[in-house]
Structure formats: structure tokens, C-alpha cells
Short mmCIF file of C-alpha atoms in Angstrom, two decimals:
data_model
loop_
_atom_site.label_atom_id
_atom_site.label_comp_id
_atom_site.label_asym_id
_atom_site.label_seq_id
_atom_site.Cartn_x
_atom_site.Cartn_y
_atom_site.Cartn_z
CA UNK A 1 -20.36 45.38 149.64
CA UNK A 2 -18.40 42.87 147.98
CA UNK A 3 -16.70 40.03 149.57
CA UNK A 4 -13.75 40.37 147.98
CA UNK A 5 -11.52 38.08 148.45
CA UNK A 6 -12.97 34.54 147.94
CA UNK A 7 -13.92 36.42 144.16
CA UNK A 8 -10.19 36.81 143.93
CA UNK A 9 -8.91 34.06 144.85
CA UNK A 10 -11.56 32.21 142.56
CA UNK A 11 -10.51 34.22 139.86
CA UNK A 12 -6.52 34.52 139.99
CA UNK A 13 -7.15 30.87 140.28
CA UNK A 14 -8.32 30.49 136.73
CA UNK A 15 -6.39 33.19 135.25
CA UNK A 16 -3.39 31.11 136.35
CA UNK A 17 -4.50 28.32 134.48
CA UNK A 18 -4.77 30.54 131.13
CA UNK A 19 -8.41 31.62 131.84
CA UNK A 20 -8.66 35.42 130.41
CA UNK A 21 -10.98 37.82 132.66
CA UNK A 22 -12.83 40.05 130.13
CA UNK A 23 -15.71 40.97 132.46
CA UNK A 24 -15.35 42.94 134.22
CA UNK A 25 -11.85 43.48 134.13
CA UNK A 26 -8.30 41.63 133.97
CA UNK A 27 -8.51 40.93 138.28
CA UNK A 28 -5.57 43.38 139.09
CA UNK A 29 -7.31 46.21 136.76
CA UNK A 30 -10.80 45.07 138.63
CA UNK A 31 -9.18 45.07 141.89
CA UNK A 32 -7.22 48.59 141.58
CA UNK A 33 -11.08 50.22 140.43
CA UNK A 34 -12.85 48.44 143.72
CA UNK A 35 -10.49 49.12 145.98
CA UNK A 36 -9.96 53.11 145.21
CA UNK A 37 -6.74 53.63 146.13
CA UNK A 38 -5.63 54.79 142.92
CA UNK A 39 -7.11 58.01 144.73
CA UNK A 40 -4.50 58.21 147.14
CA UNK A 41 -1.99 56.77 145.20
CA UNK A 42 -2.49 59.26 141.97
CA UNK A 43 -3.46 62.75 143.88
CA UNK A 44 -0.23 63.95 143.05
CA UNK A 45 -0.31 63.53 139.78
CA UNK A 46 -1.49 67.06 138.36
CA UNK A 47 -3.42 66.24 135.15
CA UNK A 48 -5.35 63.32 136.74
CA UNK A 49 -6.85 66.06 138.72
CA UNK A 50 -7.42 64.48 141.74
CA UNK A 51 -8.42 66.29 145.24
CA UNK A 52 -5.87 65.38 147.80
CA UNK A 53 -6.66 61.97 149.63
CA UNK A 54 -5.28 59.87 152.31
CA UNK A 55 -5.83 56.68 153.40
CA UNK A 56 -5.89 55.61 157.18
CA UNK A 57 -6.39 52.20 158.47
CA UNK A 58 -9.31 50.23 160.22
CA UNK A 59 -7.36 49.25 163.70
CA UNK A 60 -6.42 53.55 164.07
CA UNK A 61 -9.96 54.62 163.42
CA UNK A 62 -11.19 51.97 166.10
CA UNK A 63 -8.71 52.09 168.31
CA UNK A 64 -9.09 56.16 168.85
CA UNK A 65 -11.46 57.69 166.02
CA UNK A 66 -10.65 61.36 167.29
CA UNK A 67 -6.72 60.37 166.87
CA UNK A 68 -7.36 58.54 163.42
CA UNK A 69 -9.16 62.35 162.30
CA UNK A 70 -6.26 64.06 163.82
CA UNK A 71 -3.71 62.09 161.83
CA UNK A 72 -5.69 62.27 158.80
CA UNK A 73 -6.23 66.47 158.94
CA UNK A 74 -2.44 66.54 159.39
CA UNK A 75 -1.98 63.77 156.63
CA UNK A 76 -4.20 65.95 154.03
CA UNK A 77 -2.58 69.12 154.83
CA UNK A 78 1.12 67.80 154.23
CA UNK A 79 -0.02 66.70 151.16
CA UNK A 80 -1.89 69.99 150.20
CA UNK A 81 1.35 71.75 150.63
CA UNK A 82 3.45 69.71 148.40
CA UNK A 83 0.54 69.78 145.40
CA UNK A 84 -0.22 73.68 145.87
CA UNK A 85 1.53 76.67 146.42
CA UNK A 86 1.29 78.35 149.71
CA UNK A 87 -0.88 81.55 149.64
CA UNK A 88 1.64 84.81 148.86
CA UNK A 89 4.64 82.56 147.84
CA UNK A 90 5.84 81.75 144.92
CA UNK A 91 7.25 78.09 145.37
CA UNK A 92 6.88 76.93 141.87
CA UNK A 93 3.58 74.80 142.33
CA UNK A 94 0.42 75.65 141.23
CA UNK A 95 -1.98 77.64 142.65
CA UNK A 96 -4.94 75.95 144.96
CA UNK A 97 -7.80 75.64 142.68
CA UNK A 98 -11.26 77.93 143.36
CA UNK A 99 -13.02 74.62 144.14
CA UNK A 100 -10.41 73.46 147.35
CA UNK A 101 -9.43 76.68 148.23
CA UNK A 102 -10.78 77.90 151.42
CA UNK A 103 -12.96 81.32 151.50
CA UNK A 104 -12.66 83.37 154.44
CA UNK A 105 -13.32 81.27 158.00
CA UNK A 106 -14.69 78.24 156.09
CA UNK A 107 -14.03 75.02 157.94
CA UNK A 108 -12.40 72.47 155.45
CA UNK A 109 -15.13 69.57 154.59
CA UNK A 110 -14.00 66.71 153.31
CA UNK A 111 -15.41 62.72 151.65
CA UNK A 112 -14.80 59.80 153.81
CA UNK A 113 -15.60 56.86 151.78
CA UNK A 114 -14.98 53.20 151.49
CA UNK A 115 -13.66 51.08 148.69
CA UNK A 116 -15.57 47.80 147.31
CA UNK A 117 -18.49 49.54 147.75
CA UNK A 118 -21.01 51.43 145.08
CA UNK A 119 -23.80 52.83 147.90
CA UNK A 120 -24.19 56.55 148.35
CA UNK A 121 -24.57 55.17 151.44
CA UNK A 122 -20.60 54.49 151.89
CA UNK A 123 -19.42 58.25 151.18
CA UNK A 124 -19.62 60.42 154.02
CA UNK A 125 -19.26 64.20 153.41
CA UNK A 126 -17.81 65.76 156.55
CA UNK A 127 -16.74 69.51 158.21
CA UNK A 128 -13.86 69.64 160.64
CA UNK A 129 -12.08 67.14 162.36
CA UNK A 130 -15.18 66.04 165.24
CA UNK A 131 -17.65 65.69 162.03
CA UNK A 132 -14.75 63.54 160.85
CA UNK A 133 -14.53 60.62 163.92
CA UNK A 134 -17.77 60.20 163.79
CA UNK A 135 -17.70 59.41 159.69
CA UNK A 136 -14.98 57.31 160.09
CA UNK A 137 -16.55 54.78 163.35
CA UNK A 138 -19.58 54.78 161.51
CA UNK A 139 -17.87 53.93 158.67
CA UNK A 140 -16.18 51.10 159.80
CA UNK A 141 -18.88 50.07 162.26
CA UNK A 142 -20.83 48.99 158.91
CA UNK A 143 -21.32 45.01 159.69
CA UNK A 144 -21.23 44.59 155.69
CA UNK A 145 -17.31 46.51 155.57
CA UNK A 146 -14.02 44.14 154.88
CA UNK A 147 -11.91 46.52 153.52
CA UNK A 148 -8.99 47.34 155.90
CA UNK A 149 -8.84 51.18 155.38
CA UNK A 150 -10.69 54.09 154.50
CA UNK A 151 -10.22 56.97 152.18
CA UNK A 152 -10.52 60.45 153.00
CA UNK A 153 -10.20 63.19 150.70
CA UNK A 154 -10.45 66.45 150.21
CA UNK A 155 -13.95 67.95 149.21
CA UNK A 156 -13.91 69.83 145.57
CA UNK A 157 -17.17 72.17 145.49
CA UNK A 158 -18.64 71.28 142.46
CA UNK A 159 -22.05 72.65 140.43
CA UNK A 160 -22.76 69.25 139.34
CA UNK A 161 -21.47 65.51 137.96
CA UNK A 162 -20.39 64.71 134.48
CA UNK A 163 -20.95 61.12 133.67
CA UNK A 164 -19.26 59.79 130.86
CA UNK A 165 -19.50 56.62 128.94
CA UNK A 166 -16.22 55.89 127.33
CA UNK A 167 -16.06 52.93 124.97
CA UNK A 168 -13.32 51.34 122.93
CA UNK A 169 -11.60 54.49 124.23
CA UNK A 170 -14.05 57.05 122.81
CA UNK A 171 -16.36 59.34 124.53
CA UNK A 172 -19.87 58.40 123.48
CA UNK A 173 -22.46 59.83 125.25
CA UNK A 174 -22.63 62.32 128.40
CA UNK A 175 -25.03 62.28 131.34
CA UNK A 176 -25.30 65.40 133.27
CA UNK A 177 -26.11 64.75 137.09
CA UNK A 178 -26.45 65.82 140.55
CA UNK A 179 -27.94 65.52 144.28
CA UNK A 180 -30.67 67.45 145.24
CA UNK A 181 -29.09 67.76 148.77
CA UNK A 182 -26.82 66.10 151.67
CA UNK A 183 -28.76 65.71 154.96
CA UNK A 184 -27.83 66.37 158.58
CA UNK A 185 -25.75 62.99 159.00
CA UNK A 186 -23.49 63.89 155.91
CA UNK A 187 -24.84 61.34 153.21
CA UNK A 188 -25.80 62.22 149.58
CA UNK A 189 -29.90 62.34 148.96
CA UNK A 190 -31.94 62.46 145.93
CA UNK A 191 -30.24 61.93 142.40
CA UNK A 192 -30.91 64.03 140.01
CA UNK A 193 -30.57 63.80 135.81
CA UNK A 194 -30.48 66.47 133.30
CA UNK A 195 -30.25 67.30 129.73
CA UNK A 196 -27.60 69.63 128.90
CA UNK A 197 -29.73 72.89 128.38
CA UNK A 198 -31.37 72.73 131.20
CA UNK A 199 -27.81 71.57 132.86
CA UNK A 200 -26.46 74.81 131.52
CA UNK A 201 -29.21 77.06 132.84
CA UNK A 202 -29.90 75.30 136.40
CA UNK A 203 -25.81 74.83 137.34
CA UNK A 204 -23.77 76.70 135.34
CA UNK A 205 -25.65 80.11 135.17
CA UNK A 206 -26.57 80.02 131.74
CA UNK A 207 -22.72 80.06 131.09
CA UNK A 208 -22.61 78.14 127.81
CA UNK A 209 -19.05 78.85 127.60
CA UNK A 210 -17.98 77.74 130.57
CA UNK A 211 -20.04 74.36 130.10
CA UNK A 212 -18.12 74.23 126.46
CA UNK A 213 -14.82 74.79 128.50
CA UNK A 214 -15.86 72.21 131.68
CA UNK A 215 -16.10 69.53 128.61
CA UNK A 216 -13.28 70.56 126.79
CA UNK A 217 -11.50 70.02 130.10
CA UNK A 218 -13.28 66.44 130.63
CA UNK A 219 -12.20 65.04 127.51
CA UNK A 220 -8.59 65.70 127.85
CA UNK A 221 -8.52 64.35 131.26
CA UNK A 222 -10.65 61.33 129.85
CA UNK A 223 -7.04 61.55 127.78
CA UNK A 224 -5.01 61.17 130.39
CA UNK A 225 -6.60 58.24 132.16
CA UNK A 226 -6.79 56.34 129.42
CA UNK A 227 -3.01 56.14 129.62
CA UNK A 228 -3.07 55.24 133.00
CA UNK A 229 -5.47 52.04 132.38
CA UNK A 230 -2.86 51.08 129.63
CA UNK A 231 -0.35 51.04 132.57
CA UNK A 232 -2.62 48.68 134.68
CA UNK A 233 -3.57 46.11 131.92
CA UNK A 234 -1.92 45.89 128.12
CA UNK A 235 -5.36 43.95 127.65
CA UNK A 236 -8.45 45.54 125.97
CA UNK A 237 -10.66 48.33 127.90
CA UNK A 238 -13.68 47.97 125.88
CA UNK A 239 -15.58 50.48 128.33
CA UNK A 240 -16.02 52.23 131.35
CA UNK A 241 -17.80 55.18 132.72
CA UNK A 242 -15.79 58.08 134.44
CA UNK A 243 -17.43 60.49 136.70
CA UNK A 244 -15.92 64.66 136.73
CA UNK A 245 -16.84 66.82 139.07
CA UNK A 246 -17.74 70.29 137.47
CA UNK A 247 -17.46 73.73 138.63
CA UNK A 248 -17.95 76.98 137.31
CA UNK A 249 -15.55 79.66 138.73
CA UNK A 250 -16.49 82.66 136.34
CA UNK A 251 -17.79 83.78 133.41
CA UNK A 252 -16.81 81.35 130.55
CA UNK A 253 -13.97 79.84 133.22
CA UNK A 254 -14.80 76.19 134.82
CA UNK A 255 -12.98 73.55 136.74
CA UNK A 256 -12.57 70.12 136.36
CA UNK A 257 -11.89 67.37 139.03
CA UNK A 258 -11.81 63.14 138.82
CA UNK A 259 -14.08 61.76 141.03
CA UNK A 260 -14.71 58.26 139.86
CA UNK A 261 -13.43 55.78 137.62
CA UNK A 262 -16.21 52.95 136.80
CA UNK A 263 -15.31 49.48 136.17
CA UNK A 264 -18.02 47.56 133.63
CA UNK A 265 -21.07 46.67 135.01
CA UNK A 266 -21.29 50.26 135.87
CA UNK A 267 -24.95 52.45 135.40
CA UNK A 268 -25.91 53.28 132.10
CA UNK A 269 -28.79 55.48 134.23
CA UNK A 270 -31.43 53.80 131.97
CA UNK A 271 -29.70 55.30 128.46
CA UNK A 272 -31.37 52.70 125.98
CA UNK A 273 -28.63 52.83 123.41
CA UNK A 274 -25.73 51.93 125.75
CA UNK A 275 -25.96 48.43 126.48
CA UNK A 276 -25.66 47.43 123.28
CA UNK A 277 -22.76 49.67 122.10
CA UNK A 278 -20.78 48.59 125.88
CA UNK A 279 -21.57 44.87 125.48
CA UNK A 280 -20.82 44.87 121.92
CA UNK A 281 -17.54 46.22 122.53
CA UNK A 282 -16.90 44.16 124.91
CA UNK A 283 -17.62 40.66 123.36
CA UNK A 284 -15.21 42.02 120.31
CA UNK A 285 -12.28 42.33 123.53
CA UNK A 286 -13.32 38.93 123.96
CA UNK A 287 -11.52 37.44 120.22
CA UNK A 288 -8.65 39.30 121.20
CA UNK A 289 -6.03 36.54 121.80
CA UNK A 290 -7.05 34.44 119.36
CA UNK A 291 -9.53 36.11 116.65
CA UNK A 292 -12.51 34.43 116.18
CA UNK A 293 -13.24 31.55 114.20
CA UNK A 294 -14.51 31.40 110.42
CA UNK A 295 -17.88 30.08 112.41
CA UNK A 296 -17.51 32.60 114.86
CA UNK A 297 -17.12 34.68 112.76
CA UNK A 298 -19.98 34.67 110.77
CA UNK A 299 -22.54 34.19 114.10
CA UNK A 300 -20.96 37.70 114.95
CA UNK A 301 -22.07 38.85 111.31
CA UNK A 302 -25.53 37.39 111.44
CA UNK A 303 -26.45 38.52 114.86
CA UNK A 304 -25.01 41.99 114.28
CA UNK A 305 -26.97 42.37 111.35
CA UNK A 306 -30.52 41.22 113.21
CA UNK A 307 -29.25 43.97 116.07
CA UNK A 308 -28.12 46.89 113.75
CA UNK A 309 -31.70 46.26 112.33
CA UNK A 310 -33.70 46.89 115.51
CA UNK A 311 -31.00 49.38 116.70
CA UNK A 312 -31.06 51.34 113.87
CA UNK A 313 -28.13 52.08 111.17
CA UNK A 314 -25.93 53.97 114.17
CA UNK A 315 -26.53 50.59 116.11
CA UNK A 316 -23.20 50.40 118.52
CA UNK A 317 -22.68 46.49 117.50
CA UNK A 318 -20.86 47.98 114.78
CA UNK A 319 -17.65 47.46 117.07
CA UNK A 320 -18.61 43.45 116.66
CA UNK A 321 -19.60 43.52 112.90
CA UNK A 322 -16.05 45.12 112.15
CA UNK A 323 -14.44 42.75 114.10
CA UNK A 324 -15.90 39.73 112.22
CA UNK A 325 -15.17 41.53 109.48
CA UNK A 326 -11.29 42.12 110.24
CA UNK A 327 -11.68 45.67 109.87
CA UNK A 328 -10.01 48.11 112.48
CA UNK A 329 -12.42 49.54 114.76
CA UNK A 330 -10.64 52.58 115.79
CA UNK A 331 -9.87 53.47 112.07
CA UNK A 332 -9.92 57.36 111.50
CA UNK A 333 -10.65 57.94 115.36
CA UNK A 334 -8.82 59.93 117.38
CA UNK A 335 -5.75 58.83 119.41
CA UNK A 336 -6.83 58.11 122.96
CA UNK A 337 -3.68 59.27 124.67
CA UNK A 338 -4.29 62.31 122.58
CA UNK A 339 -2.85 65.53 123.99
CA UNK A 340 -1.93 64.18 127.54
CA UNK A 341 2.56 64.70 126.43
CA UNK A 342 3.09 68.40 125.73
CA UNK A 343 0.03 69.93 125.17
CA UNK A 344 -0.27 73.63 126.12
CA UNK A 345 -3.28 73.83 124.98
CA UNK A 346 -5.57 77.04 126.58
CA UNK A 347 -7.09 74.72 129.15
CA UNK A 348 -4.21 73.43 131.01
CA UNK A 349 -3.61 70.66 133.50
CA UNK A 350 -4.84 72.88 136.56
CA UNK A 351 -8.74 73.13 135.21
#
């Protein structure tokens, strides 16, 4: 857990005196990622694809945790019904996706979880509204939690985790991952990595279109948050990992849902070529306001060139080495906000 507010005050402090934040963010951007409540805040929002969430405070859940579930069930329904479309109406709004609908006599489950935390151990996975008191005192009953609220959202069934490393605004390299298994208590066990065969035969059923289609789906919503972070800071985003939640609903058909937005500093889950691509970028963010000098300049040159040469010709210092050469980085890449304004394309918003 993070003690969050001496770092903020530290650092507001400095920016104040003209002090730019470049790791790991500008302290409102860092703060908004910690905290989570972009979750809440955004789960209306149909192409951010977010399950419905709620936040309920600290004093509620202590003062009656079976009232604070109560309010919360009630809370997550209301907003259910304004994103989705009732079942047998036609009200305009989109259909329920597979992954939240309810099958049968299934008993809703649900993710309490805290914010300025990274632990497994601070996410909760819950059934009904008893299973849901007890995550929530338990929850707050953590002598390591500050934070004055916790979220609660909506559980999306998913097949499996797509990790993605996004840097300078461009999707470089995928991780495909899991949990073995959620014990008795509710909390996540045993994380599990993949390569993408072996992803496509052990979660999606062999479906190698409907993998094609799940990533299709990731990268526009990749898309779509990128616009978001532009709303949060005009400064660079020289990286940051995003987490989708993937599942398969049919032959060649897949769903896609947000499930975490990583600030820098996050995991690169022991992927050798990452560091240097991420830290790269992210000491070119750092000449930003100024440029670099003509000495600068030509220590970025000289060290990039002793890097590229034990990285390999596809070294990701490249980022740096344009930069101290005044060359445009993103030159000939593709737009980040790409497709997010008017695109009908065949996988849609709802995915």
C-alpha cells in the first residue's frame, strides 16, 4: 500500500515550483491511475468498456457492512439499467454483454477491490450480497489501507488476461495471462503466462479467429484510452501497460472488457526487451520542454549507440537516438486516437 499522501504533497510541492514529474506520471495523471476511480467514474462510457462499478465509502462499510452491500447491490443495478437494455425491451441501449449477463439462477459475483494498492491480495471476488460484507470489512480491516472508499464492480467472466505494453502510444508487445484458480476466501491464486498458441488452444478453444477478433477488439480500445490520458495530462505518456479481460462467446466471436490501466513502474513479467524500449521512451519525454542540449545531445547518441549494439539493430532506444537526432519518433506510425470518432468498423464498441 502506498502512503499516499505525504508522496503528494512532496510532489505537488515541487511541481509548483516548476519541477516536471516524468516518472511515473504528471501527480494528477499518477494519482487518477492509483486511486481507480476512473472505474467508477468512466463505466458509462461504452467504448471504454468498463463493467459497471460503484464506489462506497469506508465509515458505511464499518459502520454496518451488511447495509454498505445492500446499498452497493442496489447502486450496481441502477447503473446496469441505465448502460444495458432490459431483457425483452427495446429501450435503445445496448444489449448486456455474454460475459455480465446472468445465465439461468446464477447469483451475480462481483470484484471488491481497493485503490493504491497492486496485491492480488486487495481484489476480492465475491457471490451475493453476504459474500459481499464480509469482502468489504475485511477489506477495510487491512491495517496497511488509507484509502477512504472501496470499489466494487461488476464481475466480467473472462477466458483469460491480455497484457499489453503500450509505448510512445504504440502497442509493442502482448503477454497472454491468467490464474490458475480463486480459493474459498475469494482471492486470486497462482499466475499463470502463456505464449499465444498455446493461449489459443488452452482458453479460447482453438478458436484462432476469435483470438484474431479479441485483439482486434484490444487495440481499438487501446485507441480509445489513449484519448482519455490526453484528457488527464497534455504532457508525454511515454508508456504504460493496460490489462483486457478476454472472452470467447462463440465460434470466431469474443469479448473485450478494461480491467486495468498501469501507470510506469508497472511489470514487464520478466520480458527482457522491455525495459529498455519503456525507459528509453521515457528519458526522450524527459527533453520535452526544453530539448536537450548540443551535449546532451550527443551523450544520448553515444549511449544509444553502445545499447542498440548489445540490444541488437531493433534495440527500443531508438525512441532516444531519434530524439537526439531531432527526428520525429512517431513518423509513419499510426494515429493513436485512431478509429475511436466514427468508426463502424465490424467490431463495434459493445465487444
Amino acid at each position: 500500500m502506498v502512503d499516499q499522501s505525504m508522496y503528494f504533497d512532496a510532489v505537488r510541492t515541487f511541481e509548483a515550483a516548476g519541477v516536471c514529474t516524468r516518472f511515473p506520471h504528471p501527480s494528477q495523471l499518477y494519482r487518477t491511475l492509483l486511486a481507480k476511480d476512473w472505474q467508477p467514474s468512466l463505466c458509462l462510457v461504452p467504448n471504454l468498456r468498463i463493467p459497471p462499478a460503484v464506489l462506497v465509502n469506508r465509515a458505511t462499510i464499518c459502520a454496518s457492512p451488511s447495509h454498505a452491500a445492500s446499498l452497493v447491490i442496489n447502486a450496481l443495478s441502477a447503473v446496469r439499467a441505465s448502460r444495458y437494455e432490459s431483457p425483452g425491451k427495446k429501450e435503445g441501449k445496448r444489449e448486456e454483454p455474454e460475459a455480465l449477463r446472468l445465465q439461468g439462477d446464477e447469483v451475480r459475483q462481483g470484484v471488491a477491490k481497493l485503490g493504491f494498492a497492486w496485491e492480488a491480495a486487495h481484489v476480492r471476488i465475491f457471490r451475493g450480497e453476504h459474500q459481499l460484507a464480509i469482502a468489504l470489512i475485511e477489506l477495510c480491516n487491512n491495517p496497511s489501507v488509507t484509502t477512504s472508499s472501496v470499489i466494487v464492480q461488476d464481475f466480467a467472466k473472462n477466458d483469460f488476461e491480455l497484457r499489453l505494453f503500450v509505448i510512445e502510444g504504440r502497442i509493442v508487445h502482448k503477454v497472454y495471462t491468467n490464474f490458475a484458480w480463486v480459493d474459498r476466501d475469494g482471492y486470486l491464486r497462482e499466475f499463470v503466462m502463456k505464449g499465444r498458441a498455446e493461449a489459443v488452444r488452452s482458453w479460447m478453444s482453438g478458436d484462432e479467429e476469435a483470438m484474431a477478433l479479441a485483439e482486434r477488439k484490444a487495440k481499438k480500445l487501446v485507441s480509445a484510452w489513449l484519448c482519455w490520458f490526453r484528457t488527464q495530462s497534455v504532457e508525454a505518456l511515454p508508456a504504460l501497460r493496460m490489462d483486457i479481460l478476454i472472452k470467447r462467446v462463440g465460434a470466431g466471436a469474443a469479448e473485450v472488457f478494461t480491467l486495468e490501466l498501469t501507470e510506469l513502474g508497472f511489470s514487464m513479467l520478466g520480458v527482457d526487451s522491455l525495459p529498455p524500449q519503456v525507459f528509453g521512451a521515457l528519458l526522450t519525454s524527459c527533453f520535452d520542454d526544453t530539448g536537450p542540449t548540443t551535449e546532451e545531445a550527443r551523450r544520448l547518441n553515444d549511449g544509444t549507440k553502445r545499447l542498440i549494439a548489445v540490444g541488437g539493430a531493433d534495440g527500443g532506444w531508438r525512441c532516444a537516438h531519434d530524439a537526439a537526432q531531432g527526428k520525429d519518433a512517431t513518423a509513419g506510425e499510426h494515429t493513436p486516437a485512431e478509429g475511436v470518432e466514427g468508426d463502424e468498423g465490424d467490431e463495434g464498441d459493445e465487444g
